[in-house]
Short mmCIF file of C-alpha atoms and ligand atoms in Angstrom, two decimals:
data_model
loop_
_atom_site.label_atom_id
_atom_site.label_comp_id
_atom_site.label_asym_id
_atom_site.label_seq_id
_atom_site.Cartn_x
_atom_site.Cartn_y
_atom_site.Cartn_z
CA ALA A 31 99.75 148.85 98.18
CA ALA A 32 102.57 150.11 95.96
CA LYS A 33 104.75 150.48 99.01
CA GLU A 34 103.99 146.94 100.19
CA GLU A 35 104.77 145.46 96.81
CA GLY A 36 108.01 147.37 96.80
CA LYS A 37 109.20 145.43 99.82
CA ASP A 38 109.20 142.21 97.88
CA ARG A 39 111.28 143.58 95.06
CA GLY A 40 114.68 142.04 95.28
CA SER A 41 117.44 142.18 92.72
CA LEU A 42 115.50 139.60 90.71
CA TYR A 43 112.73 142.08 90.03
CA GLU A 44 111.10 141.66 86.65
CA PRO A 45 107.92 143.15 85.18
CA ALA A 46 106.36 139.68 85.06
CA MET A 47 106.68 139.45 88.81
CA GLU A 48 104.85 142.71 89.24
CA LEU A 49 102.07 141.43 87.03
CA GLU A 50 101.83 138.29 89.14
CA GLN A 51 101.67 140.43 92.29
CA LEU A 52 98.82 142.43 90.80
CA ARG A 53 96.98 139.27 89.87
CA LEU A 54 97.34 137.89 93.41
CA GLN A 55 96.20 141.19 94.86
CA ALA A 56 93.17 141.28 92.56
CA MET A 57 92.12 137.81 93.73
CA ARG A 58 92.57 138.86 97.35
CA GLU A 59 90.23 141.80 96.83
CA ARG A 60 87.73 139.60 95.05
CA ILE A 61 87.58 137.20 97.99
CA ALA A 62 87.28 140.08 100.47
CA GLN A 63 84.26 141.32 98.50
CA ALA A 64 82.83 137.84 98.11
CA LEU A 65 82.86 137.46 101.88
CA GLN A 66 80.72 140.55 102.21
CA ARG A 67 78.30 139.66 99.44
CA SER A 68 78.02 135.95 100.15
CA HIS A 69 79.63 135.03 96.86
CA LEU A 70 81.30 132.04 98.42
CA GLN A 71 79.89 128.57 98.74
CA LEU A 72 80.74 125.11 99.88
CA LEU A 73 80.57 121.88 97.95
CA PHE A 74 80.70 118.54 99.78
CA GLN A 75 82.62 115.44 98.81
CA PRO A 76 81.83 112.09 100.46
CA ILE A 77 84.38 109.97 102.31
CA VAL A 78 83.30 106.33 102.38
CA TYR A 79 84.21 103.26 104.40
CA ILE A 80 85.81 100.43 102.48
CA ASP A 81 84.10 97.91 104.72
CA GLY A 82 80.88 99.89 105.06
CA LEU A 83 77.32 99.13 104.11
CA PRO A 84 75.01 100.72 101.55
CA GLY A 85 73.39 104.01 102.52
CA LEU A 86 74.27 106.02 105.60
CA HIS A 87 76.33 103.26 107.20
CA GLY A 88 78.79 103.22 104.35
CA VAL A 89 79.50 106.94 104.41
CA ALA A 90 82.07 108.19 106.92
CA GLY A 91 81.47 111.87 106.32
CA MET A 92 81.36 114.83 103.99
CA GLU A 93 84.30 117.17 103.44
CA ALA A 94 83.44 120.80 102.77
CA LEU A 95 85.34 122.35 99.84
CA LEU A 96 85.27 126.07 99.25
CA ARG A 97 84.31 127.71 95.97
CA LEU A 98 84.23 131.34 94.88
CA GLY A 99 81.07 132.36 93.04
CA ASP A 100 77.35 132.04 93.55
CA THR A 101 76.35 130.74 90.15
CA ASP A 102 77.20 127.62 88.17
CA GLU A 103 80.61 128.97 87.29
CA LEU A 104 82.56 128.29 90.43
CA ILE A 105 86.23 129.07 90.97
CA GLU A 106 88.34 126.43 92.73
CA PRO A 107 90.82 127.14 95.55
CA ALA A 108 93.82 126.52 93.25
CA LYS A 109 93.19 130.07 92.01
CA PHE A 110 93.13 131.57 95.52
CA MET A 111 95.30 129.36 97.72
CA HIS A 112 97.36 132.39 98.79
CA VAL A 113 94.23 134.11 100.11
CA LEU A 114 93.29 131.16 102.33
CA ASP A 115 96.35 131.82 104.50
CA ASP A 116 96.22 135.62 104.22
CA PRO A 117 96.80 137.36 107.58
CA GLN A 118 93.64 139.46 107.23
CA LEU A 119 91.35 137.07 105.40
CA ALA A 120 92.18 133.62 106.79
CA ARG A 121 89.98 134.12 109.84
CA PRO A 122 86.91 135.60 108.08
CA ILE A 123 87.09 132.84 105.46
CA GLY A 124 87.46 130.23 108.18
CA ARG A 125 84.47 131.60 110.05
CA TYR A 126 82.36 131.50 106.91
CA VAL A 127 83.35 127.89 106.22
CA LEU A 128 82.75 126.81 109.84
CA ASP A 129 79.34 128.37 109.99
CA GLU A 130 78.21 127.22 106.57
CA ALA A 131 79.47 123.64 106.98
CA LEU A 132 77.75 123.17 110.33
CA ARG A 133 74.60 124.81 109.05
CA CYS A 134 74.51 122.33 106.15
CA CYS A 135 75.18 119.41 108.49
CA GLN A 136 72.24 120.51 110.60
CA SER A 137 70.02 120.74 107.53
CA TRP A 138 70.95 117.14 106.60
CA MET A 139 69.96 116.09 110.12
CA ARG A 140 66.59 117.72 109.57
CA ALA A 141 66.31 115.65 106.38
CA GLY A 142 66.91 112.54 108.49
CA ILE A 143 70.57 111.99 107.56
CA SER A 144 73.09 112.15 110.42
CA ILE A 145 76.37 112.48 108.64
CA PRO A 146 79.65 113.90 110.03
CA VAL A 147 81.09 116.98 108.37
CA SER A 148 84.72 118.02 108.10
CA ILE A 149 86.33 121.25 107.02
CA ASN A 150 89.78 122.37 105.95
CA ILE A 151 91.41 124.81 108.35
CA SER A 152 94.17 127.12 107.22
CA THR A 153 97.21 127.08 109.48
CA ARG A 154 96.75 130.81 109.91
CA HIS A 155 93.29 130.33 111.39
CA LEU A 156 94.25 127.25 113.41
CA LEU A 157 96.98 129.22 115.18
CA HIS A 158 94.98 132.46 115.42
CA PRO A 159 94.46 133.61 119.03
CA ALA A 160 90.71 133.79 118.38
CA PHE A 161 90.41 130.31 116.86
CA PHE A 162 88.48 128.84 119.79
CA ILE A 163 86.20 131.85 119.96
CA ASP A 164 85.16 130.94 116.41
CA ILE A 165 84.99 127.22 117.12
CA ASP A 166 82.95 127.61 120.30
CA ALA A 167 80.55 130.02 118.60
CA VAL A 168 79.54 127.46 115.97
CA LEU A 169 79.46 124.58 118.44
CA GLU A 170 76.98 126.63 120.42
CA ASN A 171 74.94 127.62 117.36
CA TYR A 172 74.69 124.10 115.97
CA PRO A 173 74.66 121.89 119.06
CA GLY A 174 73.44 118.73 117.33
CA VAL A 175 76.43 118.57 115.01
CA MET A 176 78.87 117.44 117.71
CA ASP A 177 76.76 114.34 118.34
CA VAL A 178 76.93 113.47 114.66
CA GLY A 179 80.60 114.27 114.25
CA PHE A 180 82.66 117.28 113.34
CA GLY A 181 86.22 117.13 112.05
CA ILE A 182 88.95 119.46 110.89
CA GLU A 183 91.71 118.78 108.39
CA VAL A 184 95.00 120.53 108.93
CA THR A 185 98.18 120.59 106.86
CA GLU A 186 101.65 120.71 108.33
CA THR A 187 103.17 122.68 105.50
CA GLY A 188 103.11 126.43 105.10
CA PRO A 189 105.26 129.19 106.49
CA SER A 190 102.96 129.93 109.39
CA MET A 191 103.13 126.44 110.94
CA ASP A 192 104.36 126.33 114.51
CA HIS A 193 104.37 122.71 115.66
CA ALA A 194 104.52 123.34 119.39
CA ARG A 195 101.48 125.59 119.22
CA ALA A 196 99.67 123.30 116.81
CA LYS A 197 100.05 120.48 119.33
CA VAL A 198 98.33 122.52 122.03
CA VAL A 199 95.56 123.63 119.68
CA ILE A 200 94.95 120.07 118.47
CA GLU A 201 94.72 118.80 122.04
CA GLU A 202 92.23 121.54 122.78
CA CYS A 203 90.18 120.51 119.72
CA ARG A 204 90.19 116.87 120.80
CA ARG A 205 89.02 117.90 124.27
CA ARG A 206 85.97 119.42 122.58
CA GLY A 207 85.34 116.18 120.70
CA ILE A 208 86.53 117.51 117.36
CA ARG A 209 88.21 114.93 115.12
CA VAL A 210 91.53 116.12 113.76
CA GLY A 211 93.06 114.78 110.57
CA LEU A 212 96.27 115.57 108.74
CA ASP A 213 95.66 116.43 105.09
CA ASP A 214 97.99 115.72 102.16
CA PHE A 215 100.06 113.25 104.15
CA GLY A 216 103.33 112.34 102.51
CA THR A 217 103.93 115.65 100.76
CA GLY A 218 105.39 117.55 103.68
CA SER A 219 107.81 116.64 106.40
CA ALA A 220 105.42 115.06 108.90
CA SER A 221 106.35 111.54 109.91
CA LEU A 222 104.03 109.02 111.48
CA SER A 223 105.75 109.38 114.85
CA HIS A 224 104.97 113.07 114.64
CA ILE A 225 101.31 112.23 114.01
CA GLN A 226 101.34 110.06 117.10
CA LYS A 227 102.68 112.94 119.20
CA LEU A 228 100.20 115.44 117.77
CA ASP A 229 97.22 113.28 118.75
CA ILE A 230 95.91 113.25 115.21
CA GLU A 231 93.10 110.78 114.60
CA HIS A 232 93.37 110.20 110.89
CA ILE A 233 95.67 110.91 108.01
CA LYS A 234 94.77 111.61 104.43
CA LEU A 235 97.17 109.94 102.04
CA ASP A 236 97.95 112.56 99.43
CA GLN A 237 96.55 112.31 95.92
CA SER A 238 100.03 112.27 94.42
CA PHE A 239 100.61 108.73 95.78
CA VAL A 240 97.16 107.57 94.76
CA ARG A 241 97.31 108.97 91.22
CA ASP A 242 99.84 106.50 89.84
CA ILE A 243 99.63 103.81 92.46
CA LEU A 244 98.95 101.22 89.77
CA ASP A 245 101.85 102.21 87.50
CA ASP A 246 104.54 103.31 89.90
CA GLU A 247 105.85 100.64 92.24
CA ARG A 248 107.56 103.15 94.46
CA ASN A 249 104.34 105.07 95.12
CA MET A 250 102.61 101.81 95.77
CA ALA A 251 105.36 100.88 98.28
CA ILE A 252 105.04 104.25 100.03
CA ALA A 253 101.26 103.93 100.22
CA ALA A 254 101.50 100.36 101.55
CA GLY A 255 104.07 101.38 104.17
CA VAL A 256 102.09 104.39 105.34
CA ILE A 257 98.89 102.37 105.60
CA THR A 258 100.52 99.49 107.50
CA THR A 259 102.32 101.75 109.97
CA ALA A 260 99.29 103.97 110.50
CA ARG A 261 97.15 100.92 111.23
CA MET A 262 99.64 99.72 113.83
CA LEU A 263 99.46 103.14 115.48
CA ALA A 264 95.65 102.87 115.46
CA LYS A 265 95.23 105.79 113.07
CA THR A 266 92.59 105.87 110.39
CA VAL A 267 93.90 106.18 106.82
CA ILE A 268 91.85 107.94 104.18
CA ALA A 269 93.06 107.87 100.57
CA GLU A 270 92.18 111.01 98.63
CA GLY A 271 91.96 111.51 94.89
CA VAL A 272 90.75 108.00 94.06
CA GLU A 273 89.82 108.43 90.42
CA THR A 274 89.33 104.85 89.25
CA ALA A 275 87.76 101.67 90.59
CA GLU A 276 91.13 99.88 90.16
CA GLN A 277 92.87 102.38 92.44
CA GLY A 278 90.11 101.91 95.00
CA ASP A 279 90.44 98.12 94.84
CA LEU A 280 94.19 98.28 95.35
CA LEU A 281 93.90 100.67 98.30
CA ALA A 282 91.25 98.44 99.83
CA SER A 283 93.55 95.42 99.52
CA LEU A 284 96.38 97.40 101.15
CA GLY A 285 94.20 97.99 104.21
CA CYS A 286 93.19 101.62 103.73
CA HIS A 287 90.12 102.37 105.88
CA GLN A 288 88.31 105.03 103.88
CA LEU A 289 88.34 106.40 100.34
CA GLN A 290 87.52 109.71 98.73
CA GLY A 291 87.71 110.74 95.10
CA PHE A 292 85.97 111.30 91.80
CA SER A 293 85.37 107.56 91.32
CA ILE A 294 83.12 107.67 94.38
CA SER A 295 81.71 111.14 93.85
CA ARG A 296 82.71 114.60 92.74
CA PRO A 297 82.04 117.40 95.23
CA MET A 298 78.32 118.28 95.26
CA PRO A 299 76.07 121.06 96.60
CA ALA A 300 74.72 120.57 100.13
CA GLU A 301 71.19 119.99 98.81
CA ALA A 302 72.32 116.89 96.93
CA VAL A 303 73.89 115.21 99.97
CA PRO A 304 70.92 113.41 101.60
CA ALA A 305 69.87 111.70 98.36
CA TRP A 306 73.46 110.76 97.52
CA VAL A 307 74.00 109.21 100.94
CA ALA A 308 70.74 107.28 100.76
CA GLY A 309 71.74 105.91 97.36
CA TRP A 310 75.36 104.99 98.15
CA VAL A 311 76.26 101.38 97.33
CA PRO A 312 79.88 100.30 97.89
CA PRO A 313 81.45 98.37 95.00
CA ALA A 314 81.15 94.61 95.57
CA SER A 315 84.90 94.19 94.96
CA TRP A 316 85.84 96.05 98.16
CA GLY A 317 84.04 93.58 100.40
CA SER A 318 85.93 90.58 99.06
CA LEU A 319 89.28 92.43 99.20
CA VAL A 320 88.74 93.38 102.82
CA SER A 321 87.79 89.84 103.86
CA GLU A 322 90.73 88.37 101.87
CA ARG A 323 93.16 90.54 103.79
CA GLN A 324 91.61 89.68 107.14
CA SER A 325 91.58 85.92 106.54
P1 C2E B 479 92.24 119.02 99.96
O1 C2E B 479 91.65 119.35 101.26
O2 C2E B 479 93.35 118.03 99.93
O3 C2E B 479 91.03 118.59 99.04
C1 C2E B 479 91.12 117.65 98.00
C2 C2E B 479 91.04 118.32 96.66
O4 C2E B 479 91.10 117.32 95.64
C3 C2E B 479 89.76 119.06 96.37
O5 C2E B 479 90.10 120.12 95.49
C4 C2E B 479 88.92 118.03 95.63
O6 C2E B 479 87.91 118.60 94.82
C5 C2E B 479 89.97 117.37 94.81
N1 C2E B 479 89.63 116.00 94.48
C6 C2E B 479 88.81 115.15 95.11
N2 C2E B 479 88.77 113.95 94.51
C7 C2E B 479 89.61 114.03 93.47
C8 C2E B 479 89.99 113.09 92.43
O7 C2E B 479 89.57 111.94 92.38
N3 C2E B 479 90.89 113.54 91.51
C9 C2E B 479 91.40 114.80 91.54
N4 C2E B 479 92.25 115.16 90.60
N5 C2E B 479 91.05 115.71 92.49
C10 C2E B 479 90.16 115.32 93.43
P2 C2E B 479 89.59 121.58 95.76
O8 C2E B 479 88.18 121.57 96.24
O9 C2E B 479 89.92 122.38 94.54
O10 C2E B 479 90.47 122.06 96.98
C11 C2E B 479 91.86 122.17 96.86
C12 C2E B 479 92.48 122.48 98.20
O11 C2E B 479 92.05 123.76 98.66
C13 C2E B 479 92.06 121.51 99.31
O12 C2E B 479 92.82 120.34 99.24
C14 C2E B 479 92.34 122.35 100.52
O13 C2E B 479 93.71 122.29 100.86
C15 C2E B 479 91.99 123.74 100.04
N6 C2E B 479 90.64 124.08 100.51
C16 C2E B 479 89.46 123.73 99.98
N7 C2E B 479 88.44 124.24 100.69
C17 C2E B 479 89.00 124.92 101.71
C18 C2E B 479 88.47 125.66 102.81
O14 C2E B 479 87.26 125.78 103.02
N8 C2E B 479 89.37 126.24 103.66
C19 C2E B 479 90.72 126.10 103.48
N9 C2E B 479 91.55 126.72 104.37
N10 C2E B 479 91.25 125.40 102.48
C20 C2E B 479 90.40 124.81 101.60
MG1 MG B 480 91.08 118.32 102.86
MG1 MG B 481 94.27 116.61 100.68
MG1 MG B 482 95.31 119.21 99.00
#
C-alpha cells in the first residue's frame, strides 16, 4: 500500500495529504469487511407523484440508499463516496445493493404492496464488463420485480464515465425493461439533448436547485427551464431534496412530475415501507396547483 500511495505524491506532498490517504484507505477496508460480514444495509426513500392519489397509487417508487453498519448508528455514503467507485469494490457493492433491493421489493409484494424499486449504480459498475451478468442474475432470482418496476439511477460525472459505452449499456438496460434515470441533473455537463440521445426515461433535478428555489430567482429559473424542456421531450422530472411543503408546492406549479425529499419522508428501513405506502396522503395543495397549470 505504501508503494501505491507513493505514486500519488507530487511536489505538493504534505503530511496532511498522507493522513487523508490513510483515512480513505481505512474506510475502503471497512467497506470490504462490511461486505463480507453483512454490515451494510439499505434504507428506502419514497418518490411520489404530484398528481397521484392516496396510498399505493400516489407513490411512484422507492429509492434504495446504502448505509454502512448493522445497528442504529448508520454511516451515510458521504463518508465513503470514493469506495462506491473503487475498481475492486464497486462491483461487489453493486451486487449487494441489487440483490438486497430486489429482495426487499419482493417482500413488499408478499405484503400486498406492488411498488417499483430503484437503485443507484456507480459508473464503475455500469461500465463493468460483467454488469449484465449481475443484472440478469437478480432478474432471474426475483422475477416478479420486473412486472412491478425496476429502475437504475446513473450519474454522468466521475472520471470513469465513457458516454459512448454508457449509451450502449443504457439501451441494453431499456431492452430488459429497466427504467433508467439520470441523477443529480444540472450539476454535471449533461444537457437535455444528451438525455434524449441516451434514451434516459427520467431526470432527477439536483437538490442544489431545489434547496433555495424559493429565495434564489436564478435557481428557480433553471428549475423551471429544465422542467419545461424535459416535459416537451416527454421525460419525467423528479425533484430531489424537497425539504419543505413550500418547495413542493412551487415545484408542483412548475410542472414537475414527481417529488422526493425529507418533507415527504426520510429514508426508512424496508420493513417500514408497506405501512408508509398504505398511509401516504398527498398534500391537498398539490392537486389544485396541478389543475391550475393544466387549465
Ligand atoms: P442521491 O442518489 O442523489 O440520493 C439523494 C441523497 O439525498 C440521499 O443521501 C438522501 O438521503 C438525501 N436526501 C433525500 N431527501 C433529502 C432532503 O430533503 N434534504 C437533504 N438535505 N437530503 C435529502 P444519501 O443516502 O446519503 O446518499 C448520498 C449519495 O450516495 C446518493 O445521492 C448516491 O449518489 C450515493 N448512493 C447512495 N446509495 C448508493 C448505492 O447503493 N450505490 C451507489 N453507487 N451510490 C449510492
Ligand atoms: Mg439517486
Ligand atoms: Mg441525486
Ligand atoms: Mg446525489
